[in-house]
PDB file of C-alpha atoms in Angstrom:
ATOM      1  CA  MET A   1      -8.684 -39.561 -35.646  1.00 64.00           C
ATOM      2  CA  THR A   2     -10.021 -39.729 -39.068  1.00 69.00           C
ATOM      3  CA  GLY A   3     -12.491 -37.217 -40.867  1.00 67.00           C
ATOM      4  CA  VAL A   4     -14.227 -37.023 -44.026  1.00 76.00           C
ATOM      5  CA  HIS A   5     -12.516 -38.451 -47.090  1.00 82.00           C
ATOM      6  CA  GLY A   6      -9.562 -39.911 -44.828  1.00 83.00           C
ATOM      7  CA  ARG A   7      -8.216 -36.257 -43.603  1.00 85.00           C
ATOM      8  CA  VAL A   8      -6.762 -36.891 -40.438  1.00 86.00           C
ATOM      9  CA  LEU A   9      -7.707 -34.485 -37.978  1.00 83.00           C
ATOM     10  CA  PRO A  10      -5.821 -32.969 -35.233  1.00 88.00           C
ATOM     11  CA  PRO A  11      -6.877 -33.547 -31.627  1.00 91.00           C
ATOM     12  CA  LEU A  12      -9.948 -31.398 -30.894  1.00 91.00           C
ATOM     13  CA  ASP A  13     -11.948 -29.731 -28.113  1.00 92.00           C
ATOM     14  CA  VAL A  14     -15.748 -29.710 -28.161  1.00 94.00           C
ATOM     15  CA  SER A  15     -18.745 -28.141 -26.353  1.00 96.00           C
ATOM     16  CA  LEU A  16     -22.444 -28.899 -27.524  1.00 96.00           C
ATOM     17  CA  ALA A  17     -25.600 -27.552 -26.223  1.00 97.00           C
ATOM     18  CA  HIS A  18     -29.383 -27.640 -26.987  1.00 97.00           C
ATOM     19  CA  CYS A  19     -32.393 -26.158 -25.692  1.00 97.00           C
ATOM     20  CA  ALA A  20     -35.976 -26.591 -27.201  1.00 96.00           C
ATOM     21  CA  GLU A  21     -35.484 -26.188 -31.243  1.00 96.00           C
ATOM     22  CA  ALA A  22     -31.910 -24.743 -31.073  1.00 96.00           C
ATOM     23  CA  ALA A  23     -28.360 -26.430 -31.005  1.00 97.00           C
ATOM     24  CA  VAL A  24     -25.060 -25.019 -30.782  1.00 98.00           C
ATOM     25  CA  ALA A  25     -21.401 -26.150 -30.731  1.00 97.00           C
ATOM     26  CA  ILE A  26     -17.750 -24.967 -30.537  1.00 96.00           C
ATOM     27  CA  VAL A  27     -14.621 -27.097 -31.431  1.00 94.00           C
ATOM     28  CA  ARG A  28     -11.411 -25.815 -31.163  1.00 90.00           C
ATOM     29  CA  PRO A  29      -7.745 -27.737 -31.471  1.00 90.00           C
ATOM     30  CA  HIS A  30      -7.075 -29.376 -28.135  1.00 91.00           C
ATOM     31  CA  THR A  31      -4.965 -27.442 -25.287  1.00 86.00           C
ATOM     32  CA  PRO A  32      -4.605 -28.209 -21.394  1.00 82.00           C
ATOM     33  CA  TRP A  33      -7.906 -27.378 -19.342  1.00 77.00           C
ATOM     34  CA  PRO A  34      -9.557 -25.238 -19.352  1.00 87.00           C
ATOM     35  CA  GLY A  35     -11.431 -25.838 -22.608  1.00 88.00           C
ATOM     36  CA  PRO A  36     -14.144 -24.296 -24.841  1.00 95.00           C
ATOM     37  CA  GLY A  37     -17.741 -23.790 -23.223  1.00 96.00           C
ATOM     38  CA  ILE A  38     -21.008 -23.218 -25.267  1.00 98.00           C
ATOM     39  CA  ASP A  39     -24.428 -22.556 -23.992  1.00 98.00           C
ATOM     40  CA  VAL A  40     -27.962 -21.458 -25.375  1.00 98.00           C
ATOM     41  CA  GLU A  41     -30.934 -20.706 -23.301  1.00 98.00           C
ATOM     42  CA  GLU A  42     -34.429 -19.416 -24.160  1.00 97.00           C
ATOM     43  CA  VAL A  43     -35.115 -16.286 -22.701  1.00 96.00           C
ATOM     44  CA  THR A  44     -38.261 -15.799 -20.291  1.00 95.00           C
ATOM     45  CA  ASP A  45     -38.875 -14.278 -17.420  1.00 94.00           C
ATOM     46  CA  ARG A  46     -37.828 -15.701 -13.990  1.00 95.00           C
ATOM     47  CA  THR A  47     -39.257 -15.888 -10.687  1.00 96.00           C
ATOM     48  CA  PRO A  48     -37.426 -13.813  -7.704  1.00 95.00           C
ATOM     49  CA  GLU A  49     -36.395 -16.901  -6.152  1.00 96.00           C
ATOM     50  CA  THR A  50     -34.763 -18.161  -9.362  1.00 96.00           C
ATOM     51  CA  LEU A  51     -32.620 -15.166  -9.606  1.00 96.00           C
ATOM     52  CA  ALA A  52     -32.056 -15.164  -5.698  1.00 96.00           C
ATOM     53  CA  ALA A  53     -30.898 -18.947  -5.969  1.00 96.00           C
ATOM     54  CA  ALA A  54     -29.020 -18.302  -9.031  1.00 97.00           C
ATOM     55  CA  LEU A  55     -27.120 -15.105  -8.494  1.00 98.00           C
ATOM     56  CA  GLY A  56     -25.161 -13.639  -5.675  1.00 97.00           C
ATOM     57  CA  ARG A  57     -25.529 -10.451  -4.308  1.00 97.00           C
ATOM     58  CA  GLU A  58     -23.039  -8.693  -6.392  1.00 97.00           C
ATOM     59  CA  GLU A  59     -24.232 -10.673  -9.206  1.00 97.00           C
ATOM     60  CA  LEU A  60     -27.710  -9.235  -8.231  1.00 97.00           C
ATOM     61  CA  ARG A  61     -27.099  -5.517  -8.028  1.00 96.00           C
ATOM     62  CA  LEU A  62     -25.324  -5.847 -11.435  1.00 96.00           C
ATOM     63  CA  LEU A  63     -28.094  -7.635 -13.324  1.00 96.00           C
ATOM     64  CA  ARG A  64     -30.843  -5.020 -11.739  1.00 94.00           C
ATOM     65  CA  ALA A  65     -28.127  -2.008 -13.105  1.00 94.00           C
ATOM     66  CA  LEU A  66     -28.217  -3.430 -16.296  1.00 94.00           C
ATOM     67  CA  ALA A  67     -32.080  -4.006 -16.896  1.00 92.00           C
ATOM     68  CA  SER A  68     -32.630  -0.846 -15.386  1.00 86.00           C
ATOM     69  CA  ASP A  69     -30.971   1.457 -17.591  1.00 76.00           C
ATOM     70  CA  GLY A  70     -33.986   3.440 -18.840  1.00 47.00           C
ATOM     71  CA  ALA A  71     -32.250   3.558 -22.730  1.00 47.00           C
ATOM     72  CA  ARG A  72     -31.509  -0.050 -22.669  1.00 49.00           C
ATOM     73  CA  ALA A  73     -34.356  -1.430 -20.845  1.00 47.00           C
ATOM     74  CA  GLU A  74     -36.804  -0.213 -23.868  1.00 46.00           C
ATOM     75  CA  ALA A  75     -34.270  -1.646 -26.435  1.00 53.00           C
ATOM     76  CA  PRO A  76     -34.503  -5.384 -27.482  1.00 59.00           C
ATOM     77  CA  GLY A  77     -32.189  -7.452 -25.361  1.00 68.00           C
ATOM     78  CA  GLY A  78     -31.832  -4.555 -22.714  1.00 81.00           C
ATOM     79  CA  SER A  79     -35.134  -6.305 -19.889  1.00 91.00           C
ATOM     80  CA  GLU A  80     -33.953  -8.600 -17.014  1.00 94.00           C
ATOM     81  CA  ALA A  81     -35.313 -11.446 -18.737  1.00 95.00           C
ATOM     82  CA  TRP A  82     -32.732 -10.828 -21.398  1.00 95.00           C
ATOM     83  CA  TRP A  83     -29.954 -10.157 -18.821  1.00 96.00           C
ATOM     84  CA  PHE A  84     -30.459 -12.949 -16.163  1.00 97.00           C
ATOM     85  CA  THR A  85     -30.465 -15.056 -19.580  1.00 97.00           C
ATOM     86  CA  ARG A  86     -27.173 -13.910 -20.302  1.00 97.00           C
ATOM     87  CA  PHE A  87     -25.918 -14.482 -16.729  1.00 98.00           C
ATOM     88  CA  TRP A  88     -27.204 -18.209 -16.555  1.00 98.00           C
ATOM     89  CA  ALA A  89     -25.640 -18.997 -19.960  1.00 98.00           C
ATOM     90  CA  ALA A  90     -22.812 -17.756 -19.219  1.00 98.00           C
ATOM     91  CA  LYS A  91     -22.179 -19.311 -16.195  1.00 98.00           C
ATOM     92  CA  GLU A  92     -23.068 -22.194 -17.835  1.00 97.00           C
ATOM     93  CA  ALA A  93     -20.318 -22.178 -20.584  1.00 98.00           C
ATOM     94  CA  VAL A  94     -17.987 -21.357 -18.190  1.00 97.00           C
ATOM     95  CA  ALA A  95     -18.802 -24.525 -15.774  1.00 96.00           C
ATOM     96  CA  LYS A  96     -18.429 -26.549 -19.596  1.00 96.00           C
ATOM     97  CA  ALA A  97     -15.111 -25.100 -20.005  1.00 95.00           C
ATOM     98  CA  GLU A  98     -13.741 -26.340 -16.624  1.00 94.00           C
ATOM     99  CA  GLY A  99     -15.447 -29.678 -17.553  1.00 91.00           C
ATOM    100  CA  THR A 100     -17.724 -29.892 -14.642  1.00 90.00           C
ATOM    101  CA  GLY A 101     -21.241 -28.294 -15.451  1.00 90.00           C
ATOM    102  CA  LEU A 102     -23.019 -26.215 -12.547  1.00 93.00           C
ATOM    103  CA  ARG A 103     -23.622 -29.141 -10.684  1.00 93.00           C
ATOM    104  CA  GLY A 104     -26.520 -27.868  -9.029  1.00 92.00           C
ATOM    105  CA  ARG A 105     -24.574 -24.856  -7.733  1.00 94.00           C
ATOM    106  CA  PRO A 106     -24.680 -21.735 -10.013  1.00 96.00           C
ATOM    107  CA  ARG A 107     -23.340 -19.259  -7.464  1.00 95.00           C
ATOM    108  CA  ASP A 108     -19.872 -21.597  -7.681  1.00 95.00           C
ATOM    109  CA  PHE A 109     -19.688 -18.926 -11.169  1.00 97.00           C
ATOM    110  CA  ALA A 110     -19.844 -15.498 -10.584  1.00 97.00           C
ATOM    111  CA  VAL A 111     -20.526 -12.811 -13.420  1.00 98.00           C
ATOM    112  CA  LEU A 112     -18.019 -10.071 -12.554  1.00 97.00           C
ATOM    113  CA  ASP A 113     -19.229  -7.573 -15.481  1.00 96.00           C
ATOM    114  CA  ALA A 114     -20.591  -7.033 -18.550  1.00 96.00           C
ATOM    115  CA  ALA A 115     -20.520  -4.894 -21.621  1.00 95.00           C
ATOM    116  CA  PRO A 116     -23.592  -2.354 -22.128  1.00 91.00           C
ATOM    117  CA  ALA A 117     -24.174  -4.219 -25.166  1.00 91.00           C
ATOM    118  CA  GLY A 118     -24.271  -7.514 -23.258  1.00 93.00           C
ATOM    119  CA  ASP A 119     -22.282  -9.036 -26.159  1.00 95.00           C
ATOM    120  CA  ARG A 120     -19.384  -9.586 -23.310  1.00 97.00           C
ATOM    121  CA  LEU A 121     -19.532 -10.657 -19.693  1.00 97.00           C
ATOM    122  CA  THR A 122     -16.350 -11.546 -17.489  1.00 97.00           C
ATOM    123  CA  VAL A 123     -16.994 -14.524 -15.345  1.00 97.00           C
ATOM    124  CA  ALA A 124     -15.091 -16.080 -12.680  1.00 96.00           C
ATOM    125  CA  GLY A 125     -15.321 -19.948 -12.514  1.00 93.00           C
ATOM    126  CA  ARG A 126     -13.918 -22.271  -9.822  1.00 91.00           C
ATOM    127  CA  LEU A 127     -10.421 -23.442 -11.435  1.00 86.00           C
ATOM    128  CA  GLU A 128      -9.730 -19.908 -13.201  1.00 81.00           C
ATOM    129  CA  ARG A 129     -10.001 -16.317 -11.938  1.00 86.00           C
ATOM    130  CA  ALA A 130     -11.641 -14.687 -15.222  1.00 93.00           C
ATOM    131  CA  TYR A 131     -12.935 -15.977 -18.433  1.00 95.00           C
ATOM    132  CA  THR A 132     -14.501 -13.752 -21.412  1.00 96.00           C
ATOM    133  CA  VAL A 133     -17.851 -14.639 -22.471  1.00 97.00           C
ATOM    134  CA  HIS A 134     -19.206 -13.783 -25.461  1.00 98.00           C
ATOM    135  CA  CYS A 135     -23.213 -13.925 -25.927  1.00 97.00           C
ATOM    136  CA  ALA A 136     -25.211 -13.454 -28.993  1.00 97.00           C
ATOM    137  CA  PRO A 137     -29.023 -13.384 -29.602  1.00 96.00           C
ATOM    138  CA  ALA A 138     -30.344 -16.028 -31.833  1.00 96.00           C
ATOM    139  CA  ALA A 139     -34.235 -17.112 -32.774  1.00 96.00           C
ATOM    140  CA  ASN A 140     -36.048 -19.837 -34.303  1.00 96.00           C
ATOM    141  CA  PRO A 141     -36.540 -19.515 -38.014  1.00 94.00           C
ATOM    142  CA  PRO A 142     -40.140 -18.960 -39.626  1.00 94.00           C
ATOM    143  CA  ARG A 143     -42.317 -22.021 -39.006  1.00 96.00           C
ATOM    144  CA  LEU A 144     -40.778 -22.562 -35.621  1.00 96.00           C
ATOM    145  CA  PRO A 145     -42.576 -21.683 -31.952  1.00 96.00           C
ATOM    146  CA  ASP A 146     -41.381 -18.250 -31.931  1.00 96.00           C
ATOM    147  CA  ARG A 147     -38.447 -18.296 -29.293  1.00 96.00           C
ATOM    148  CA  ALA A 148     -35.967 -15.981 -28.431  1.00 96.00           C
ATOM    149  CA  TYR A 149     -32.576 -17.407 -27.309  1.00 97.00           C
ATOM    150  CA  VAL A 150     -29.107 -16.334 -25.881  1.00 97.00           C
ATOM    151  CA  VAL A 151     -25.906 -18.172 -26.980  1.00 98.00           C
ATOM    152  CA  ALA A 152     -23.228 -17.900 -24.840  1.00 98.00           C
ATOM    153  CA  TRP A 153     -19.348 -19.309 -25.046  1.00 98.00           C
ATOM    154  CA  THR A 154     -16.024 -18.944 -24.229  1.00 96.00           C
ATOM    155  CA  THR A 155     -12.686 -20.473 -25.723  1.00 91.00           C
ATOM    156  CA  GLY A 156     -10.924 -20.864 -22.250  1.00 85.00           C
ATOM    157  CA  PRO A 157      -9.670 -18.249 -19.338  1.00 85.00           C
ATOM    158  CA  THR A 158      -8.843 -14.922 -20.040  1.00 77.00           C
ATOM    159  CA  GLU A 159      -5.337 -13.552 -19.616  1.00 67.00           C
ATOM    160  CA  ALA A 160      -4.777 -11.728 -16.062  1.00 50.00           C
ATOM    161  CA  LYS A 161      -3.316  -9.266 -17.859  1.00 49.00           C
ATOM    162  CA  GLU A 162      -6.220  -8.816 -20.007  1.00 49.00           C
ATOM    163  CA  TYR A 163      -8.661  -8.969 -16.789  1.00 46.00           C
ATOM    164  CA  ASP A 164      -6.954  -6.468 -14.897  1.00 47.00           C
ATOM    165  CA  ARG A 165      -6.913  -3.410 -17.365  1.00 43.00           C
TER     166      ARG A 165
END
């Protein structure tokens, strides 16, 4: 592969995502599967039916515990909408890392735990037991519609020893 100004580029793994006016990408040197995965989702309230379709029993319990934490629920990013968006985007990022996408089966991927700040989740995939998924808030710049987003990304599976701590 040849880059700008004739530079030779090594093989790369690329993941892309977009939502409304936002787009994100992650690139890393190529390695065997799984690769990197990234997603961006708008933060919006979801119906109870959506939550039930997307999350298993343990995930719902975790989501509600995180969202109901009194101090966190009042803080930006502490609502159920923010937590669900993190869970969904993290599942999408892992599905992309595994090269399959969700294929209409979000419950095939499971959020196992989350850091209280919401910046890191552990997600089980179809191929690997655990991925560390990083999350960060994002927003549109001025003069665009007022939207909040969650960006979630993973660079690949978590080492067993890292997850088992």
